[in-house]
mmCIF file of C-alpha atoms and ligand atoms in Angstrom:
data_model
loop_
_atom_site.group_PDB
_atom_site.id
_atom_site.type_symbol
_atom_site.label_atom_id
_atom_site.label_comp_id
_atom_site.label_asym_id
_atom_site.label_seq_id
_atom_site.Cartn_x
_atom_site.Cartn_y
_atom_site.Cartn_z
ATOM 1 C CA MET S 1 -12.446 -7.186 -16.622
ATOM 2 C CA LYS S 2 -12.996 -5.348 -13.328
ATOM 3 C CA ASN S 3 -15.857 -5.326 -11.373
ATOM 4 C CA PHE S 4 -14.457 -2.976 -8.576
ATOM 5 C CA GLN S 5 -17.914 -0.935 -7.266
ATOM 6 C CA CYS S 6 -18.465 2.506 -5.418
ATOM 7 C CA ASP S 7 -16.060 5.424 -6.078
ATOM 8 C CA PHE S 8 -12.088 5.559 -6.538
ATOM 9 C CA HIS S 9 -9.251 7.239 -8.034
ATOM 10 C CA LEU S 10 -5.894 8.023 -9.596
ATOM 11 C CA GLU S 11 -3.333 9.876 -7.902
ATOM 12 C CA SER S 12 -0.543 9.312 -10.503
ATOM 13 C CA ASP S 13 -0.159 5.051 -10.401
ATOM 14 C CA LYS S 14 -2.894 4.579 -7.191
ATOM 15 C CA LEU S 15 -5.683 3.559 -7.226
ATOM 16 C CA ILE S 16 -7.453 3.953 -3.911
ATOM 17 C CA SER S 17 -11.300 4.022 -2.703
ATOM 18 C CA VAL S 18 -12.727 7.561 -1.843
ATOM 19 C CA LYS S 19 -14.629 6.296 0.974
ATOM 20 C CA THR S 20 -11.710 4.182 2.940
ATOM 21 C CA ASP S 21 -8.529 5.864 1.178
ATOM 22 C CA ARG S 22 -6.802 2.562 1.397
ATOM 23 C CA GLU S 23 -4.890 1.603 -2.279
ATOM 24 C CA TYR S 24 -5.794 -0.664 -4.848
ATOM 25 C CA LYS S 25 -3.481 -2.552 -7.447
ATOM 26 C CA ASN S 26 -3.679 -0.207 -10.275
ATOM 27 C CA PRO S 27 -4.948 -2.520 -12.912
ATOM 28 C CA VAL S 28 -3.574 -0.494 -15.328
ATOM 29 C CA VAL S 29 0.211 -2.100 -13.975
ATOM 30 C CA GLN S 30 -1.205 -5.387 -14.576
ATOM 31 C CA LEU S 31 -2.803 -4.772 -17.662
ATOM 32 C CA LYS S 32 0.499 -3.428 -18.765
ATOM 33 C CA ARG S 33 2.433 -6.622 -17.526
ATOM 34 C CA SER S 34 0.227 -9.241 -18.708
ATOM 35 C CA SER S 35 0.186 -7.269 -22.498
ATOM 36 C CA SER S 36 3.800 -7.730 -22.124
ATOM 37 C CA LEU S 37 3.468 -10.991 -21.469
ATOM 38 C CA LEU S 38 0.508 -12.067 -24.043
ATOM 39 C CA ARG S 39 3.036 -10.176 -26.776
ATOM 40 C CA GLN S 40 5.720 -12.235 -25.938
ATOM 41 C CA LEU S 41 4.203 -15.579 -26.030
ATOM 42 C CA LEU S 42 3.286 -14.722 -29.521
ATOM 43 C CA GLN S 43 6.145 -13.538 -30.224
ATOM 44 C CA SER S 44 8.165 -16.542 -29.266
ATOM 45 C CA LEU S 45 5.220 -18.590 -31.349
ATOM 46 C CA LYS S 46 5.655 -16.953 -34.266
ATOM 47 C CA LEU S 47 2.547 -15.807 -34.518
ATOM 48 C CA ASN S 48 2.676 -12.061 -36.094
ATOM 49 C CA TYR S 49 -0.673 -10.842 -33.495
ATOM 50 C CA LEU S 50 -1.749 -7.521 -32.994
ATOM 51 C CA VAL S 51 -2.518 -6.669 -28.586
ATOM 52 C CA GLU S 52 -4.748 -3.985 -28.051
ATOM 53 C CA ALA S 53 -5.152 -4.460 -23.962
ATOM 54 C CA SER S 54 -7.722 -2.822 -22.196
ATOM 55 C CA VAL S 55 -9.525 -2.246 -18.694
ATOM 56 C CA ILE S 56 -12.973 -3.315 -18.151
ATOM 57 C CA PHE S 57 -14.276 -2.137 -15.491
ATOM 58 C CA ILE S 58 -18.252 -4.109 -15.581
ATOM 59 C CA ASN S 59 -19.563 -2.530 -12.272
ATOM 60 C CA PRO S 60 -22.523 0.443 -13.098
ATOM 61 C CA GLU S 61 -21.969 1.361 -9.648
ATOM 62 C CA PHE S 62 -18.248 2.187 -10.115
ATOM 63 C CA THR S 63 -16.987 5.775 -10.814
ATOM 64 C CA LEU S 64 -13.402 6.889 -11.621
ATOM 65 C CA TYR S 65 -12.092 10.196 -10.564
ATOM 66 C CA ARG S 66 -9.461 12.210 -12.120
ATOM 67 C CA ALA S 67 -8.897 9.522 -15.118
ATOM 68 C CA PRO S 68 -7.040 10.877 -17.543
ATOM 69 C CA MET S 69 -8.929 9.959 -21.166
ATOM 70 C CA ASP S 70 -5.362 8.692 -22.468
ATOM 71 C CA LEU S 71 -5.502 5.091 -20.617
ATOM 72 C CA PRO S 72 -6.372 2.511 -21.678
ATOM 73 C CA ILE S 73 -9.605 1.779 -19.532
ATOM 74 C CA ILE S 74 -12.655 0.999 -20.383
ATOM 75 C CA LEU S 75 -15.607 2.492 -18.010
ATOM 76 C CA PRO S 76 -18.780 0.798 -16.694
ATOM 77 C CA THR S 77 -19.815 3.933 -19.414
ATOM 78 C CA GLN S 78 -18.595 3.120 -22.401
ATOM 79 C CA VAL S 79 -18.772 -1.469 -21.919
ATOM 80 C CA ASN S 80 -21.830 -0.846 -24.388
ATOM 81 C CA ARG S 81 -20.100 0.937 -27.377
ATOM 82 C CA PHE S 82 -17.002 -0.724 -26.856
ATOM 83 C CA PHE S 83 -18.524 -3.826 -26.898
ATOM 84 C CA ASN S 84 -21.556 -2.301 -30.354
ATOM 85 C CA ASP S 85 -17.169 -1.224 -31.197
ATOM 86 C CA LEU S 86 -16.129 -4.828 -31.825
ATOM 87 C CA ASN S 87 -19.139 -6.303 -32.654
ATOM 88 C CA LYS S 88 -19.217 -3.821 -35.898
ATOM 89 C CA THR S 89 -15.367 -4.030 -36.798
ATOM 90 C CA PRO S 90 -15.168 -7.076 -40.067
ATOM 91 C CA SER S 91 -13.107 -9.806 -39.974
ATOM 92 C CA LYS S 92 -13.227 -13.096 -40.207
ATOM 93 C CA LEU S 93 -11.315 -16.400 -38.676
ATOM 94 C CA ASN S 94 -9.225 -18.683 -40.544
ATOM 95 C CA ASP S 95 -6.997 -21.532 -40.036
ATOM 96 C CA GLY S 96 -4.212 -19.048 -38.091
ATOM 97 C CA HIS S 97 -6.595 -17.971 -35.933
ATOM 98 C CA LYS S 98 -7.811 -21.616 -35.170
ATOM 99 C CA LYS S 99 -4.256 -22.372 -34.815
ATOM 100 C CA LEU S 100 -3.619 -19.779 -31.799
ATOM 101 C CA ALA S 101 -7.046 -20.569 -30.705
ATOM 102 C CA GLN S 102 -5.347 -24.682 -29.664
ATOM 103 C CA LYS S 103 -2.746 -23.473 -28.720
ATOM 104 C CA LEU S 104 -3.597 -21.280 -26.571
ATOM 105 C CA ILE S 105 -5.864 -23.730 -24.960
ATOM 106 C CA SER S 106 -2.994 -25.883 -25.024
ATOM 107 C CA LEU S 107 -0.917 -23.576 -22.679
ATOM 108 C CA HIS S 108 -3.157 -23.391 -20.356
ATOM 109 C CA GLN S 109 -2.188 -23.896 -16.809
ATOM 110 C CA THR S 110 -5.519 -24.801 -14.418
ATOM 111 C CA LYS S 111 -2.431 -26.163 -11.920
ATOM 112 C CA ASN S 112 -0.249 -23.770 -9.861
ATOM 113 C CA PRO S 113 3.074 -24.055 -10.291
ATOM 114 C CA PHE S 114 3.718 -21.968 -7.199
ATOM 115 C CA THR S 115 1.453 -24.108 -4.817
ATOM 116 C CA THR S 116 3.354 -25.746 -2.095
ATOM 117 C CA LEU S 117 1.671 -28.030 -0.272
ATOM 118 C CA PRO S 118 2.705 -29.625 3.288
ATOM 119 C CA LYS S 119 3.535 -32.320 3.641
ATOM 120 C CA TYR S 120 1.639 -34.673 5.672
ATOM 121 C CA PHE S 121 0.549 -38.336 6.549
ATOM 122 C CA TYR S 122 -2.457 -40.814 7.381
ATOM 123 C CA GLU S 123 -0.911 -42.085 10.703
ATOM 124 C CA GLN S 124 -0.699 -38.278 12.137
ATOM 125 C CA GLN S 125 -4.135 -37.121 10.756
ATOM 126 C CA LYS S 126 -7.253 -37.028 13.683
ATOM 127 C CA LYS S 127 -10.060 -39.586 12.584
ATOM 128 C CA GLY S 128 -13.096 -38.294 13.461
ATOM 129 C CA VAL S 129 -16.802 -36.667 12.732
ATOM 130 C CA TYR S 130 -16.342 -33.140 12.160
ATOM 131 C CA CYS S 131 -18.963 -30.346 12.005
ATOM 132 C CA LYS S 132 -19.256 -28.750 7.971
ATOM 133 C CA ILE S 133 -19.788 -25.121 9.997
ATOM 134 C CA CYS S 134 -18.005 -24.738 12.357
ATOM 135 C CA MET S 135 -15.283 -28.216 12.407
ATOM 136 C CA SER S 136 -16.045 -28.484 15.676
ATOM 137 C CA PHE S 137 -14.951 -32.434 16.238
ATOM 138 C CA GLU S 138 -17.177 -32.279 19.600
ATOM 139 C CA VAL S 139 -20.404 -33.668 17.223
ATOM 140 C CA SER S 140 -22.698 -36.131 18.502
ATOM 141 C CA ILE S 141 -25.340 -38.779 17.544
ATOM 142 C CA LYS S 142 -29.479 -37.757 17.451
ATOM 143 C CA ASN S 143 -31.798 -39.376 14.861
ATOM 144 C CA ASN S 144 -29.758 -40.083 11.977
ATOM 145 C CA GLU S 145 -28.125 -36.534 12.095
ATOM 146 C CA PHE S 146 -25.311 -35.041 13.470
ATOM 147 C CA VAL S 147 -25.466 -32.298 15.775
ATOM 148 C CA CYS S 148 -22.813 -29.902 16.695
ATOM 149 C CA GLU S 149 -22.118 -29.293 19.940
ATOM 150 C CA LYS S 150 -20.453 -26.033 19.304
ATOM 151 C CA CYS S 151 -22.750 -24.058 16.896
ATOM 152 C CA GLY S 152 -25.892 -26.272 16.617
ATOM 153 C CA CYS S 153 -25.581 -27.085 12.637
ATOM 154 C CA HIS S 154 -26.925 -30.004 11.975
ATOM 155 C CA GLU S 155 -26.369 -32.738 8.785
ATOM 156 C CA LYS S 156 -27.282 -36.200 7.674
ATOM 157 C CA ILE S 157 -25.399 -38.534 8.637
ATOM 158 C CA GLU S 158 -25.110 -39.811 4.848
ATOM 159 C CA GLU S 159 -23.919 -37.134 3.568
ATOM 160 C CA ALA S 160 -21.468 -36.333 6.430
ATOM 161 C CA ILE S 161 -20.247 -39.957 5.249
ATOM 162 C CA PHE S 162 -20.047 -38.778 2.257
ATOM 163 C CA ARG S 163 -18.448 -35.496 2.677
ATOM 164 C CA HIS S 164 -15.321 -37.271 4.635
ATOM 165 C CA THR S 165 -15.621 -39.754 2.211
ATOM 166 C CA LYS S 166 -14.155 -37.053 -0.654
ATOM 167 C CA GLU S 167 -11.947 -35.322 1.698
ATOM 168 C CA LEU S 168 -10.055 -38.463 2.307
ATOM 169 C CA MET S 169 -10.025 -39.008 -2.050
ATOM 170 C CA LEU S 170 -8.567 -35.697 -2.035
ATOM 171 C CA LEU S 171 -6.072 -36.163 0.796
ATOM 172 C CA PHE S 172 -5.030 -39.767 -0.050
ATOM 173 C CA PRO S 173 -5.603 -40.553 -4.162
ATOM 174 C CA GLU S 174 -3.875 -43.442 -3.495
ATOM 175 C CA ARG S 175 -5.623 -44.874 -0.701
ATOM 176 C CA LYS S 176 -9.190 -47.860 -2.100
ATOM 177 C CA ILE S 177 -12.537 -46.040 -0.674
ATOM 178 C CA THR S 178 -14.086 -49.211 1.291
ATOM 179 C CA THR S 179 -16.240 -49.507 4.562
ATOM 180 C CA GLN S 180 -13.168 -50.790 6.332
ATOM 181 C CA SER S 181 -11.207 -47.874 5.231
ATOM 182 C CA ILE S 182 -14.433 -45.106 5.718
ATOM 183 C CA TYR S 183 -14.892 -46.669 9.358
ATOM 184 C CA GLU S 184 -11.742 -46.113 10.058
ATOM 185 C CA TRP S 185 -11.363 -42.320 8.933
ATOM 186 C CA CYS S 186 -15.040 -41.658 10.818
ATOM 187 C CA ASN S 187 -13.729 -42.861 13.220
ATOM 188 C CA VAL S 188 -17.640 -42.659 14.342
ATOM 189 C CA ASP S 189 -19.541 -45.399 16.281
ATOM 190 C CA LEU S 190 -23.029 -46.996 13.786
ATOM 191 C CA ASN S 191 -22.712 -49.323 11.945
ATOM 192 C CA ARG S 192 -20.516 -50.937 8.945
ATOM 193 C CA ARG S 193 -23.792 -50.914 7.263
ATOM 194 C CA THR S 194 -24.429 -47.204 7.925
ATOM 195 C CA PHE S 195 -21.184 -46.634 5.765
ATOM 196 C CA SER S 196 -21.458 -49.373 3.416
ATOM 197 C CA ARG S 197 -25.281 -48.188 2.345
ATOM 198 C CA ALA S 198 -23.779 -44.028 1.600
ATOM 199 C CA LEU S 199 -20.813 -45.323 -0.379
ATOM 200 C CA LYS S 200 -23.588 -47.608 -2.511
ATOM 201 C CA LYS S 201 -25.240 -44.430 -2.746
ATOM 202 C CA HIS S 202 -22.854 -42.245 -3.751
ATOM 203 C CA PHE S 203 -19.852 -43.881 -5.446
ATOM 204 C CA THR S 204 -19.513 -47.331 -7.571
ATOM 205 C CA ALA S 205 -18.803 -50.415 -6.130
ATOM 206 C CA PHE S 206 -16.258 -52.571 -7.668
ATOM 207 C CA GLY S 207 -15.236 -56.306 -7.123
ATOM 208 C CA VAL S 208 -16.113 -58.983 -5.250
ATOM 209 C CA THR S 209 -18.272 -58.177 -2.129
ATOM 210 C CA SER S 210 -15.435 -58.724 0.446
ATOM 211 C CA ASP S 211 -13.466 -57.102 -0.929
ATOM 212 C CA THR S 212 -15.558 -53.919 -2.296
ATOM 213 C CA TYR S 213 -14.181 -51.353 -2.661
ATOM 214 C CA TYR S 214 -15.788 -47.514 -4.581
ATOM 215 C CA LYS S 215 -15.264 -44.565 -6.644
HETATM 216 ZN ZN1 ZN I 1 -20.273 -26.561 14.500
#
């Protein structure tokens, strides 16, 4: 599925925007690669299914000049007919289809294995409250709100504490969320009770009074 807008033309294997003359990744090339990979996967699973792949351009504002008729492309004016034809094809789902669906779901990867995160440590991180819009640490407190000195953006204290707590959880999932840890992380001149109030509102408290932590 592609949501390209405006006018494009095909120049042999190149997809080019008429307006900017910029070249874009040709989806037919992407399609060939992914359908070949899917076929190989099915073969390795010993599942014998026919794979018919098409690029579907869904945006009604899309035009493709010089599109050869033999390319596996469904243009916006053909999408309705394409689905109608699909729906008209008689079919019955059997156990084999369910097995295939379950297999594909079990192989689905939600995390990109190629992402590598830089190493970072708690001690190295700058502690403090920063603006949610421009990321500046130059914020001051006025009437129960943080006000950014740079861009003028306002944020309720409680919401800013919630935002910074979620960030601490994401960066350091092994650290316990306590009033003290958030007090340290936000490093701002506020009463500890303000922190525990915000935590109580957005998270569930566990443990006894002197040792309360939040999740
Ligand atoms: Zn700002």
